[in-house]
Amino acid sequence: MKPDVILCHYGEIGLKGKNRGYFEKKLQENLRKTLKKFSPDTFSSIGRMFGRLIIRLNKQGQNEIDSLNAALKNVCGMVYFAPAFKVVQNKDKITKLAVELMSVEDYNSFRVTTRRTDKDFPVSKQKMNEDVGAAILEATGKMVNLNHPDKTCFIDIVDGKAFVYTERFNGQSGLPVGVSGKVMSMLSGGIDSPVAAYYAMKRGAVVSFVHFHSVPYTNEASIEKVREMIEKLQVFQQKISLHLVELAPIQKEVMVLTAEKYRIILYRRFMVRISEALAKIQKAKALVTGDSLGQVASQTLENMSVIEEAISVPLLRPLIGFDKLEIITKAREIETYDISIQPDQDCCALFVPKHPATKARLVDVIIEEKKLDVEMLIQQAIKNVKTEIFE
Ligand code: ATP
Ligand code: MG
């Protein structure tokens, strides 16, 4: 037997009062984008139905259900989804289908869970659970276990129809990408920043990326790495833009003209300023970084605030409370970890001071910065930005 539809459930977005219609529409649009890589013959429509979205499968989709499931697992804003079998709203027909689906050997104990959204259906959910349960028991001889069943037979009675299914898969939860506006994420090639970007996507932001490199003083490895990371992140957000910025001209000026111990902070202030300028061009409303408090000597509150002082848009740090191990676990899950640990030549590893300031004071940094033509350097960097679109 092959499922007729995939029922998609969202949790949080169901709660959002008058925004609900907007959220549902975004999720619907994102489901369509996620399934775009499959042939148009895979499904006939993606409809909305009482707090769920329903993907109506064609024959081809039924045959490719495993690959569809794998793609749908990446959808943000979806709590879970279930390939389901459609049946008319008739108790005997529902029972027959449920018995058929449960007549398999891969479990010992079971329960039936009915949801009756359609109050026109004359049988209560309790009665459905009991009667369908009894029929399954009789047909299969399996045990009922209400608290810890190996398998659950779900019955969804909704919108004049009924659906039966036994398998559910988790989506990414969170909010659909696109409901929270745009952000500009600073992607370094390290472990943390792609994970930070993932969390911004998961809270509904559309993420654009900026990467700073020191080519020709370094090789192109970091650029290649961020490209590969973006390809991984495309399972969550299909269209992504990447801005590649040359940091070397700025680094040269900083190195020649300013005190050594402030170099890293000065580079960083340039990075956030350029990112902010790019964000404004793109109508992005915040920057995102992979900073986590105290992880390295430079990530002190003092340094963070001196860096942030250079810009006026909010700088979001989704990983601020994460341990390194937690970040690594997530990086493995989203498949960016193996790319991150490839060797590269980080732009900030170039011309690094021996003793960087760990608790820089803004007044001292500003004295150093006055030695540079900040505005000109930023304009020049922006003029030379190379933008790549991934879709
Ligand atoms: P990551 O693993 O993300 O590189 P990290 O622990 O190495 O982080 P830092 O090197 O201090 O920490 O960088 C902090 C944040 O600054 C990064 O997470 C990233 O968002 C941003 N960043 C650092 N270097 C670059 C770069 N070359 N291009 C763009 N963003 C950068
Ligand atoms: Mg790094």
Tab-separated table of C-alpha atoms and ligand atoms in Angstrom, residues 188-193 268 295 299 324 346 348, ligand 2:
chain	number	residue	atom	x	y	z
A	188	SER	CA	34.031	32.320	8.587
A	189	GLY	CA	34.714	28.747	7.515
A	190	GLY	CA	34.912	27.672	11.170
A	191	ILE	CA	32.567	25.385	13.070
A	192	ASP	CA	30.370	27.950	14.774
A	193	SER	CA	29.161	30.405	12.177
A	268	ARG	CA	36.621	42.948	13.358
A	295	GLN	CA	35.111	30.532	23.967
A	299	GLN	CA	35.402	36.734	22.788
A	324	LYS	CA	31.483	23.814	22.102
A	346	ASP	CA	41.776	32.112	8.037
A	348	CYS	CA	42.373	36.693	10.826
B	2	MG	MG	36.869	31.197	13.323
